[in-house]
Short mmCIF file of C-alpha atoms in Angstrom, two decimals:
data_model
loop_
_atom_site.label_atom_id
_atom_site.label_comp_id
_atom_site.label_asym_id
_atom_site.label_seq_id
_atom_site.Cartn_x
_atom_site.Cartn_y
_atom_site.Cartn_z
CA UNK A 1 -29.65 -24.97 -11.09
CA UNK A 2 -27.01 -24.84 -13.80
CA UNK A 3 -29.75 -25.53 -16.31
CA UNK A 4 -31.57 -22.43 -15.15
CA UNK A 5 -28.42 -20.39 -15.51
CA UNK A 6 -28.01 -21.50 -19.10
CA UNK A 7 -31.66 -20.74 -19.85
CA UNK A 8 -31.48 -17.31 -18.32
CA UNK A 9 -28.28 -16.50 -20.15
CA UNK A 10 -29.76 -17.62 -23.43
CA UNK A 11 -32.89 -15.53 -22.89
CA UNK A 12 -30.70 -12.47 -22.28
CA UNK A 13 -32.95 -11.35 -19.48
CA UNK A 14 -31.45 -9.24 -16.71
CA UNK A 15 -29.81 -11.94 -14.70
CA UNK A 16 -27.62 -12.02 -11.68
CA UNK A 17 -25.58 -15.10 -10.95
CA UNK A 18 -26.24 -15.05 -7.23
CA UNK A 19 -24.69 -18.45 -6.63
CA UNK A 20 -21.38 -17.42 -8.22
CA UNK A 21 -21.43 -14.21 -6.23
CA UNK A 22 -22.18 -16.09 -3.03
CA UNK A 23 -19.35 -18.52 -3.74
CA UNK A 24 -16.91 -15.68 -4.34
CA UNK A 25 -17.97 -14.03 -1.09
CA UNK A 26 -17.74 -17.21 0.94
CA UNK A 27 -14.45 -18.52 -0.47
CA UNK A 28 -12.71 -15.17 -0.22
CA UNK A 29 -14.12 -14.67 3.26
CA UNK A 30 -12.76 -18.00 4.49
CA UNK A 31 -9.36 -17.54 2.86
CA UNK A 32 -9.00 -13.84 3.58
CA UNK A 33 -9.73 -14.10 7.28
CA UNK A 34 -8.07 -17.47 7.88
CA UNK A 35 -4.75 -16.40 6.38
CA UNK A 36 -4.66 -13.25 8.47
CA UNK A 37 -5.49 -15.22 11.63
CA UNK A 38 -2.86 -17.87 10.87
CA UNK A 39 -0.22 -15.32 10.02
CA UNK A 40 -0.98 -13.36 13.19
CA UNK A 41 -0.69 -16.51 15.29
CA UNK A 42 2.60 -17.20 13.50
CA UNK A 43 3.87 -13.75 14.44
CA UNK A 44 2.79 -14.30 18.03
CA UNK A 45 4.65 -17.62 18.04
CA UNK A 46 7.74 -16.04 16.58
CA UNK A 47 7.59 -13.37 19.21
CA UNK A 48 7.45 -16.03 21.92
CA UNK A 49 10.32 -17.88 20.33
CA UNK A 50 12.42 -14.73 20.38
CA UNK A 51 11.49 -14.11 23.99
CA UNK A 52 9.31 -11.04 23.54
CA UNK A 53 11.59 -8.69 21.72
CA UNK A 54 10.10 -5.60 23.29
CA UNK A 55 13.16 -3.60 22.44
CA UNK A 56 11.24 -0.53 21.46
CA UNK A 57 12.79 -0.53 18.00
CA UNK A 58 9.34 -0.65 16.49
CA UNK A 59 7.94 2.52 14.99
CA UNK A 60 5.93 4.83 17.21
CA UNK A 61 2.86 4.30 15.06
CA UNK A 62 2.54 0.84 16.49
CA UNK A 63 1.79 2.26 19.90
CA UNK A 64 -1.36 0.20 19.91
CA UNK A 65 0.76 -2.89 20.32
CA UNK A 66 2.75 -1.41 23.19
CA UNK A 67 0.33 -2.22 25.94
CA UNK A 68 0.55 -5.93 25.34
CA UNK A 69 4.26 -6.20 24.80
CA UNK A 70 5.14 -7.27 28.31
CA UNK A 71 7.33 -10.24 28.94
CA UNK A 72 5.73 -13.26 30.54
CA UNK A 73 7.22 -16.62 31.36
CA UNK A 74 9.42 -16.39 28.33
CA UNK A 75 11.67 -19.40 28.46
CA UNK A 76 8.87 -21.95 28.75
CA UNK A 77 7.18 -20.60 25.65
CA UNK A 78 10.12 -20.69 23.29
CA UNK A 79 9.89 -24.17 21.75
CA UNK A 80 6.11 -23.90 21.63
CA UNK A 81 6.37 -20.52 19.95
CA UNK A 82 8.82 -21.76 17.33
CA UNK A 83 6.64 -24.76 16.51
CA UNK A 84 3.51 -22.64 16.31
CA UNK A 85 5.21 -20.09 14.07
CA UNK A 86 6.63 -22.83 11.85
CA UNK A 87 3.27 -24.48 11.31
CA UNK A 88 1.41 -21.23 10.70
CA UNK A 89 3.95 -19.78 8.26
CA UNK A 90 4.10 -23.09 6.43
CA UNK A 91 0.34 -23.04 5.86
CA UNK A 92 0.54 -19.41 4.74
CA UNK A 93 3.34 -20.30 2.31
CA UNK A 94 1.10 -23.06 1.00
CA UNK A 95 -1.66 -20.50 0.43
CA UNK A 96 0.75 -18.30 -1.53
CA UNK A 97 1.72 -21.24 -3.72
CA UNK A 98 -1.97 -22.00 -4.25
CA UNK A 99 -2.50 -18.34 -5.17
CA UNK A 100 0.30 -18.57 -7.74
CA UNK A 101 -1.29 -21.75 -9.07
CA UNK A 102 -4.58 -19.89 -9.56
CA UNK A 103 -2.92 -16.89 -11.23
CA UNK A 104 -0.68 -18.77 -13.66
CA UNK A 105 -2.80 -20.50 -16.32
CA UNK A 106 0.01 -22.84 -17.41
CA UNK A 107 -0.50 -24.78 -14.17
CA UNK A 108 -4.03 -25.85 -14.99
CA UNK B 1 -4.61 4.22 -46.76
CA UNK B 2 -7.80 5.29 -45.09
CA UNK B 3 -7.71 2.36 -42.73
CA UNK B 4 -3.98 2.34 -42.18
CA UNK B 5 -3.82 5.76 -40.52
CA UNK B 6 -6.68 4.86 -38.22
CA UNK B 7 -5.07 1.52 -37.47
CA UNK B 8 -1.79 3.09 -36.40
CA UNK B 9 -3.61 5.71 -34.32
CA UNK B 10 -5.75 3.04 -32.64
CA UNK B 11 -2.77 0.90 -31.70
CA UNK B 12 -0.98 3.91 -30.23
CA UNK B 13 -4.14 4.86 -28.32
CA UNK B 14 -4.57 1.31 -27.06
CA UNK B 15 -1.02 1.31 -25.73
CA UNK B 16 -1.63 4.73 -24.17
CA UNK B 17 -4.70 3.31 -22.46
CA UNK B 18 -2.64 0.37 -21.25
CA UNK B 19 -0.08 2.80 -19.87
CA UNK B 20 -2.73 4.79 -17.97
CA UNK B 21 -4.21 1.52 -16.76
CA UNK B 22 -0.92 0.52 -15.12
CA UNK B 23 -0.33 4.05 -13.95
CA UNK B 24 -3.78 4.24 -12.38
CA UNK B 25 -3.73 0.83 -10.76
CA UNK B 26 -0.28 0.79 -9.13
CA UNK B 27 -2.07 2.10 -6.08
CA UNK B 28 -4.29 -0.97 -5.81
CA UNK B 29 -1.40 -3.25 -5.06
CA UNK B 30 1.17 -0.95 -3.58
CA UNK B 31 -0.49 2.02 -1.84
CA UNK B 32 -0.71 0.36 1.57
CA UNK B 33 2.82 -1.07 1.34
CA UNK B 34 4.13 2.40 0.58
CA UNK B 35 2.08 4.00 3.35
CA UNK B 36 3.29 1.58 6.03
CA UNK B 37 6.88 1.73 4.86
CA UNK B 38 6.93 -2.00 4.04
CA UNK B 39 8.51 -0.99 0.75
CA UNK B 40 10.25 2.17 -0.35
CA UNK B 41 8.02 4.04 -2.84
CA UNK B 42 10.28 3.55 -5.86
CA UNK B 43 11.01 -0.08 -5.02
CA UNK B 44 7.29 -0.78 -4.63
CA UNK B 45 6.30 0.57 -8.03
CA UNK B 46 9.27 -1.15 -9.67
CA UNK B 47 8.25 -4.52 -8.20
CA UNK B 48 4.68 -3.91 -9.24
CA UNK B 49 5.68 -2.93 -12.77
CA UNK B 50 7.93 -5.96 -13.19
CA UNK B 51 5.20 -8.30 -11.96
CA UNK B 52 2.72 -6.66 -14.34
CA UNK B 53 5.10 -7.37 -17.22
CA UNK B 54 5.63 -10.95 -16.06
CA UNK B 55 1.86 -11.36 -15.68
CA UNK B 56 1.31 -10.14 -19.23
CA UNK B 57 3.56 -12.92 -20.52
CA UNK B 58 2.37 -15.85 -18.44
CA UNK B 59 -1.24 -15.30 -19.37
CA UNK B 60 -1.58 -16.48 -22.95
CA UNK B 61 -5.31 -16.99 -23.28
CA UNK B 62 -6.66 -13.66 -24.47
CA UNK B 63 -10.18 -12.89 -23.38
CA UNK B 64 -12.65 -13.94 -26.08
CA UNK B 65 -14.52 -10.67 -25.88
CA UNK B 66 -12.79 -7.38 -25.20
CA UNK B 67 -15.76 -6.08 -23.27
CA UNK B 68 -16.93 -9.23 -21.51
CA UNK B 69 -20.16 -9.23 -23.52
CA UNK B 70 -21.21 -5.71 -22.55
CA UNK B 71 -21.16 -4.51 -26.13
CA UNK B 72 -21.79 -6.75 -29.08
CA UNK B 73 -18.26 -7.54 -30.26
CA UNK B 74 -19.63 -9.20 -33.38
CA UNK B 75 -21.09 -5.85 -34.46
CA UNK B 76 -17.63 -4.31 -34.23
CA UNK B 77 -16.27 -6.70 -36.85
CA UNK B 78 -19.28 -6.05 -39.10
CA UNK B 79 -18.22 -4.52 -42.43
CA UNK B 80 -21.19 -2.14 -42.37
CA UNK B 81 -19.74 -0.20 -39.45
CA UNK B 82 -16.28 1.16 -38.83
CA UNK B 83 -15.40 -0.98 -35.84
CA UNK B 84 -11.89 0.45 -35.69
CA UNK B 85 -13.26 3.95 -35.19
CA UNK B 86 -15.59 2.73 -32.44
CA UNK B 87 -12.74 1.06 -30.58
CA UNK B 88 -10.63 4.18 -31.05
CA UNK B 89 -13.38 6.34 -29.56
CA UNK B 90 -13.88 3.95 -26.66
CA UNK B 91 -10.17 4.08 -25.87
CA UNK B 92 -10.12 7.88 -26.01
CA UNK B 93 -12.99 8.05 -23.52
CA UNK B 94 -11.18 5.66 -21.19
CA UNK B 95 -7.79 7.41 -21.41
CA UNK B 96 -9.28 10.83 -20.70
CA UNK B 97 -11.31 9.57 -17.75
CA UNK B 98 -8.26 7.81 -16.33
CA UNK B 99 -6.20 10.99 -16.54
CA UNK B 100 -8.87 13.25 -15.06
CA UNK B 101 -9.37 10.94 -12.08
CA UNK B 102 -5.60 10.69 -11.71
CA UNK B 103 -5.35 14.49 -11.64
CA UNK B 104 -7.80 14.72 -8.75
CA UNK B 105 -6.17 11.68 -7.12
CA UNK B 106 -9.13 9.34 -7.19
CA UNK B 107 -8.92 5.61 -7.84
CA UNK B 108 -11.42 4.41 -10.42
CA UNK B 109 -11.75 1.28 -12.49
CA UNK B 110 -9.88 1.35 -15.80
CA UNK B 111 -12.03 -1.50 -17.08
CA UNK B 112 -15.21 0.43 -16.36
CA UNK B 113 -13.76 3.44 -18.15
CA UNK B 114 -13.01 1.26 -21.20
CA UNK B 115 -16.47 -0.32 -21.09
CA UNK B 116 -18.03 3.13 -20.76
CA UNK B 117 -16.12 4.51 -23.72
CA UNK B 118 -17.05 1.50 -25.85
CA UNK B 119 -20.70 1.66 -24.81
CA UNK B 120 -20.92 5.35 -25.77
CA UNK B 121 -19.22 4.82 -29.11
CA UNK B 122 -21.27 1.73 -29.99
CA UNK B 123 -24.46 3.48 -28.94
CA UNK B 124 -24.06 6.44 -31.33
CA UNK B 125 -22.60 4.48 -34.23
CA UNK B 126 -24.49 1.15 -34.11
CA UNK B 127 -27.47 2.03 -31.92
CA UNK B 128 -28.82 0.61 -28.70
CA UNK B 129 -28.98 -2.89 -30.18
CA UNK B 130 -25.19 -3.06 -29.91
CA UNK B 131 -25.21 -2.58 -26.14
CA UNK B 132 -26.31 -5.31 -23.75
CA UNK B 133 -27.82 -3.28 -20.96
CA UNK B 134 -28.65 -6.31 -18.82
CA UNK B 135 -24.92 -7.12 -18.77
CA UNK B 136 -24.16 -3.54 -17.83
CA UNK B 137 -26.24 -4.10 -14.74
CA UNK B 138 -25.10 -7.59 -13.79
CA UNK B 139 -21.42 -7.20 -14.71
CA UNK B 140 -20.70 -3.59 -13.82
CA UNK B 141 -23.25 -1.95 -11.54
CA UNK B 142 -23.97 -4.82 -9.19
CA UNK B 143 -20.34 -5.92 -8.64
CA UNK B 144 -19.37 -2.27 -8.21
CA UNK B 145 -21.84 -1.94 -5.36
CA UNK B 146 -21.08 -5.29 -3.73
CA UNK B 147 -17.32 -5.76 -4.10
CA UNK B 148 -16.25 -2.97 -1.73
CA UNK B 149 -18.53 -4.39 0.95
CA UNK B 150 -17.31 -7.96 0.55
CA UNK B 151 -13.64 -6.96 0.55
CA UNK B 152 -14.22 -4.38 3.28
CA UNK B 153 -15.87 -6.85 5.63
CA UNK B 154 -13.05 -9.37 5.20
CA UNK B 155 -10.41 -6.70 5.77
CA UNK B 156 -12.32 -5.42 8.81
CA UNK B 157 -12.44 -8.82 10.47
CA UNK B 158 -8.85 -9.55 9.43
CA UNK B 159 -7.64 -6.28 10.91
CA UNK B 160 -9.51 -6.90 14.12
CA UNK B 161 -8.08 -10.41 14.36
CA UNK B 162 -4.54 -9.26 13.56
CA UNK B 163 -4.56 -6.63 16.31
CA UNK B 164 -6.25 -8.88 18.83
CA UNK B 165 -3.99 -11.88 18.28
CA UNK B 166 -0.71 -9.97 18.21
CA UNK B 167 -1.59 -7.71 21.13
CA UNK B 168 0.79 -9.67 23.32
CA UNK B 169 3.49 -10.13 20.73
CA UNK B 170 6.70 -8.13 20.69
CA UNK B 171 6.05 -5.13 18.59
CA UNK B 172 9.13 -5.44 16.42
CA UNK B 173 8.20 -9.02 15.54
CA UNK B 174 4.70 -7.86 14.72
CA UNK B 175 5.65 -4.82 12.66
CA UNK B 176 8.30 -6.71 10.66
CA UNK B 177 6.14 -9.77 10.23
CA UNK B 178 3.16 -7.87 8.91
CA UNK B 179 5.34 -5.84 6.57
CA UNK B 180 6.79 -8.99 5.02
CA UNK B 181 3.35 -10.54 4.70
CA UNK B 182 2.00 -7.38 3.14
CA UNK B 183 4.77 -7.34 0.53
CA UNK B 184 3.93 -10.88 -0.50
CA UNK B 185 0.17 -10.35 -0.82
CA UNK B 186 0.71 -7.04 -2.64
CA UNK B 187 2.96 -8.83 -5.11
CA UNK B 188 0.25 -11.39 -5.76
CA UNK B 189 -2.22 -8.59 -6.51
CA UNK B 190 0.28 -7.09 -8.98
CA UNK B 191 0.84 -10.38 -10.73
CA UNK B 192 -2.88 -11.07 -11.00
CA UNK B 193 -3.35 -7.54 -12.33
CA UNK B 194 -0.79 -8.15 -15.07
CA UNK B 195 -2.45 -11.36 -16.18
CA UNK B 196 -5.86 -9.67 -16.35
CA UNK B 197 -5.42 -6.09 -17.48
CA UNK B 198 -2.53 -6.33 -19.95
CA UNK B 199 -4.57 -9.02 -21.65
CA UNK B 200 -7.39 -6.57 -22.23
CA UNK B 201 -5.21 -4.30 -24.35
CA UNK B 202 -3.80 -7.28 -26.25
CA UNK B 203 -7.38 -8.28 -26.97
CA UNK B 204 -8.23 -4.79 -28.23
CA UNK B 205 -5.20 -4.56 -30.54
CA UNK B 206 -5.72 -8.10 -31.81
CA UNK B 207 -9.39 -7.38 -32.55
CA UNK B 208 -8.41 -4.23 -34.47
CA UNK B 209 -5.85 -6.19 -36.49
CA UNK B 210 -8.47 -8.85 -37.27
CA UNK B 211 -11.10 -6.29 -38.31
CA UNK B 212 -8.59 -4.73 -40.69
CA UNK B 213 -7.64 -8.06 -42.21
CA UNK B 214 -4.08 -8.13 -40.93
CA UNK B 215 -4.53 -11.45 -39.17
CA UNK B 216 -7.06 -14.29 -39.50
CA UNK B 217 -10.26 -14.37 -37.47
CA UNK B 218 -9.86 -16.30 -34.25
CA UNK B 219 -6.08 -16.07 -34.10
CA UNK B 220 -4.21 -15.10 -30.96
CA UNK B 221 -2.16 -11.99 -30.30
CA UNK B 222 1.12 -11.59 -32.15
CA UNK B 223 4.34 -11.56 -30.18
CA UNK B 224 4.94 -7.85 -30.71
CA UNK B 225 1.45 -7.13 -29.40
CA UNK B 226 2.08 -9.13 -26.22
CA UNK B 227 5.45 -7.44 -25.76
CA UNK B 228 4.12 -3.93 -26.42
CA UNK B 229 1.10 -4.34 -24.16
CA UNK B 230 3.17 -5.86 -21.36
CA UNK B 231 5.75 -3.10 -21.60
CA UNK B 232 3.11 -0.35 -21.71
CA UNK B 233 1.33 -1.51 -18.57
CA UNK B 234 4.61 -2.32 -16.81
CA UNK B 235 6.03 1.10 -17.65
CA UNK B 236 2.86 2.84 -16.53
CA UNK B 237 2.95 0.93 -13.27
CA UNK B 238 6.64 1.63 -12.62
CA UNK B 239 6.20 5.35 -13.13
CA UNK B 240 3.47 5.18 -10.54
CA UNK B 241 0.33 7.24 -10.21
CA UNK B 242 1.52 8.92 -7.01
CA UNK B 243 -1.61 11.03 -6.69
CA UNK B 244 -3.80 7.95 -6.44
CA UNK B 245 -1.27 6.14 -4.25
CA UNK B 246 -1.49 9.02 -1.78
CA UNK B 247 -5.29 8.89 -1.66
CA UNK B 248 -5.41 5.13 -1.18
CA UNK B 249 -2.47 4.83 1.21
CA UNK B 250 -2.97 8.01 3.25
CA UNK B 251 -6.23 9.65 2.25
CA UNK B 252 -8.87 7.08 3.11
CA UNK B 253 -7.37 6.23 6.48
CA UNK B 254 -4.00 6.08 8.23
CA UNK B 255 -2.73 2.58 7.56
CA UNK B 256 -0.50 0.61 9.94
CA UNK B 257 1.25 -2.59 8.93
CA UNK B 258 -1.30 -5.06 10.44
CA UNK B 259 -4.05 -3.18 8.59
CA UNK B 260 -2.03 -3.12 5.41
CA UNK B 261 -1.52 -6.86 5.65
CA UNK B 262 -5.20 -7.54 6.37
CA UNK B 263 -6.26 -5.24 3.51
CA UNK B 264 -3.89 -6.75 0.94
CA UNK B 265 -4.76 -10.29 1.98
CA UNK B 266 -8.48 -9.55 1.72
CA UNK B 267 -7.95 -8.03 -1.74
CA UNK B 268 -5.88 -10.99 -2.88
CA UNK B 269 -8.46 -13.48 -1.61
CA UNK B 270 -11.40 -11.68 -3.20
CA UNK B 271 -9.66 -11.07 -6.53
CA UNK B 272 -8.35 -14.61 -6.90
CA UNK B 273 -11.66 -16.16 -5.84
CA UNK B 274 -13.66 -13.94 -8.19
CA UNK B 275 -11.34 -14.53 -11.15
CA UNK B 276 -11.31 -18.26 -10.52
CA UNK B 277 -15.05 -18.60 -10.02
CA UNK B 278 -15.87 -16.46 -13.03
CA UNK B 279 -17.46 -13.48 -11.34
CA UNK B 280 -14.99 -10.76 -12.23
CA UNK B 281 -14.74 -7.84 -9.84
CA UNK B 282 -12.95 -4.55 -10.31
CA UNK B 283 -9.47 -4.53 -8.74
CA UNK B 284 -9.82 -0.87 -7.85
CA UNK B 285 -13.11 -1.30 -6.06
CA UNK B 286 -11.99 -4.41 -4.19
CA UNK B 287 -8.77 -2.78 -2.99
CA UNK B 288 -10.49 0.47 -1.98
CA UNK B 289 -13.08 -1.51 -0.04
CA UNK B 290 -10.34 -3.48 1.73
CA UNK B 291 -8.56 -0.33 2.79
CA UNK B 292 -11.76 1.17 4.20
CA UNK B 293 -12.50 -2.07 6.02
CA UNK B 294 -8.99 -2.13 7.47
CA UNK B 295 -9.52 1.44 8.63
CA UNK B 296 -12.72 0.49 10.42
CA UNK B 297 -11.20 -2.67 11.90
CA UNK B 298 -8.72 -0.77 14.06
CA UNK B 299 -10.39 0.82 17.00
CA UNK B 300 -10.47 4.60 16.88
CA UNK B 301 -8.89 4.67 13.45
CA UNK B 302 -10.09 7.57 11.45
CA UNK B 303 -11.79 6.91 8.13
CA UNK B 304 -12.13 10.04 6.04
CA UNK B 305 -15.62 9.57 4.73
CA UNK B 306 -15.52 12.70 2.61
CA UNK B 307 -12.70 11.18 0.53
CA UNK B 308 -14.47 7.82 0.44
CA UNK B 309 -17.62 9.61 -0.70
CA UNK B 310 -15.77 11.46 -3.46
CA UNK B 311 -14.31 8.14 -4.57
CA UNK B 312 -17.76 6.52 -4.69
CA UNK B 313 -19.00 9.48 -6.70
CA UNK B 314 -16.14 9.00 -9.18
CA UNK B 315 -17.17 5.35 -9.58
CA UNK B 316 -20.73 6.44 -10.26
CA UNK B 317 -19.57 8.83 -12.98
CA UNK B 318 -16.94 6.56 -14.58
CA UNK B 319 -19.28 4.82 -16.97
CA UNK B 320 -21.53 7.73 -18.03
CA UNK B 321 -18.71 10.23 -18.53
CA UNK B 322 -16.48 7.79 -20.42
CA UNK B 323 -19.55 6.86 -22.48
CA UNK B 324 -20.26 10.51 -23.28
CA UNK B 325 -16.67 11.13 -24.38
CA UNK B 326 -16.70 7.84 -26.30
CA UNK B 327 -19.94 8.82 -28.03
CA UNK B 328 -18.65 12.22 -29.14
CA UNK B 329 -15.33 10.77 -30.27
CA UNK B 330 -17.10 7.89 -32.02
CA UNK B 331 -19.42 10.20 -33.93
CA UNK B 332 -16.50 12.30 -35.10
CA UNK B 333 -14.01 9.50 -35.77
CA UNK B 334 -16.40 7.48 -37.91
CA UNK B 335 -16.68 10.36 -40.39
CA UNK B 336 -13.24 9.55 -41.79
CA UNK B 337 -9.59 10.44 -41.52
CA UNK B 338 -10.21 14.11 -40.78
CA UNK B 339 -12.48 13.16 -37.89
CA UNK B 340 -9.87 10.78 -36.50
CA UNK B 341 -7.20 13.45 -36.68
CA UNK B 342 -9.47 15.97 -34.94
CA UNK B 343 -10.34 13.51 -32.15
CA UNK B 344 -6.68 12.57 -31.74
CA UNK B 345 -5.57 16.20 -31.66
CA UNK B 346 -8.24 17.27 -29.16
CA UNK B 347 -7.43 14.29 -26.95
CA UNK B 348 -3.69 15.03 -27.10
CA UNK B 349 -4.36 18.66 -26.12
CA UNK B 350 -6.48 17.59 -23.17
CA UNK B 351 -3.85 15.09 -22.05
CA UNK B 352 -1.22 17.84 -22.25
CA UNK B 353 -3.44 20.21 -20.29
CA UNK B 354 -4.04 17.62 -17.56
CA UNK B 355 -0.34 16.84 -17.27
CA UNK B 356 0.52 20.57 -17.02
CA UNK B 357 -2.23 21.01 -14.43
CA UNK B 358 -0.80 18.16 -12.35
CA UNK B 359 2.56 19.94 -12.21
CA UNK B 360 1.06 22.76 -10.17
CA UNK B 361 0.75 20.51 -7.16
CA UNK B 362 2.89 17.50 -8.04
CA UNK B 363 2.83 14.30 -6.02
CA UNK B 364 6.03 12.27 -6.35
CA UNK B 365 7.74 9.28 -4.79
CA UNK B 366 9.41 11.78 -2.48
CA UNK B 367 6.33 13.44 -1.03
CA UNK B 368 3.65 10.77 -1.49
CA UNK B 369 3.44 10.05 2.24
CA UNK B 370 3.70 13.66 3.41
CA UNK B 371 0.03 14.56 3.19
CA UNK B 372 -3.30 12.88 2.71
CA UNK B 373 -4.90 15.35 0.30
CA UNK B 374 -4.26 15.64 -3.41
CA UNK B 375 -4.82 19.27 -4.30
CA UNK B 376 -5.77 20.68 -7.66
CA UNK B 377 -6.76 24.25 -8.28
CA UNK B 378 -9.35 23.88 -10.99
CA UNK B 379 -12.24 21.41 -10.82
CA UNK B 380 -12.23 18.66 -13.39
CA UNK B 381 -15.51 19.85 -14.89
CA UNK B 382 -13.73 22.36 -17.12
CA UNK B 383 -11.68 19.66 -18.81
CA UNK B 384 -14.68 17.40 -19.19
CA UNK B 385 -16.79 20.11 -20.75
CA UNK B 386 -14.07 20.71 -23.27
CA UNK B 387 -13.96 17.01 -24.14
#
């Protein structure tokens, strides 16, 4: 496969590196969606840990979130929420560090 | 003497391009953060500008080719042609395109504008042999079509997930959390932008210095070049292209903080993956795609397709128009000092005209979030025809 790429590049024929493009799409898809999911779960956990802070201080534009902001069995969820949030935010922080590693050439 | 005047003019033009590049691309990183109120407008552009400057310094390896192989860089250093004049013309084409699109508030790729200008100038001065049209297709056209879809799809799914998962979360936790997350991913986009785009101008100036025998072939950028390029892009970013920020933050769709976070994270993921895996995508196109995807991911969110369509049209015209301007400027500038002065003077007049035009309906840090339209009285065609 890589041999073909070299040949095609050398021949200067119109050539699209589909495998590189596919890799970019796949890797960014996995990272892009996973981080958002993790971070959202972290926020949910934090919200549990705080005991559903439905204080209404949020901006009106977040009305979409209103419907769900009802308190449940709050106390039981608190330790679970804190743990969940901790784990999720830690992984997200790791992803940021990895991002910095990719951006800064001195690291590799 | 003949070369020296041109050299000075080219370096100034290169820095001007770098400035418009930062100015134009602030929106990519910061538009959604400004729209959701995650950051105050002035704070956002200041952070972005600082990170651009930092990015310019941490990235030491200057790109081997200024155009990524789209034009034959070797031909530019050929003694038979005036490579300095070609680069000058390419930069003029890019600067003018950047300013015209800024005036009408449309995001467009600064790199594509630079490539377009160079292609036009090389075409008229060297001939078609100097342009690699297969690379134009595989490195510009194809990524331009695909990157908005890739980023958009990721942002769409991310937005959907963010709203679904946090539906039962307290809304203050959610709003605050997503704003913080958005600030972090936007900062990563800014830093990556600084390492990539400031480098381009350093590469241009260094190539010009090499062509004119002021530094040995194959040597890296001088310290003053790194400093000047970093400052130019950082300054451009900190002043902020508010017209484009309005279009991207407010115009395409109304952005809420979960959408902003999903969009910025999608952009960061796509840009870092593409840079790392060697399939470079345009920051502007990735970020615009993300914002559209985030708009679609929230149920009942309105996406203004007319603005998206105008933006797509601008992308379509970026290369040909910059190439046309580059070709005209290249033809004129390669005739000698008089030609260079004429091109410089005409360009300066056009820049002045565009800036005056923008004052009629100014967009500032104060009113950037007040409306979603960027209004201009006259269509841009009059300025282009004059170019």
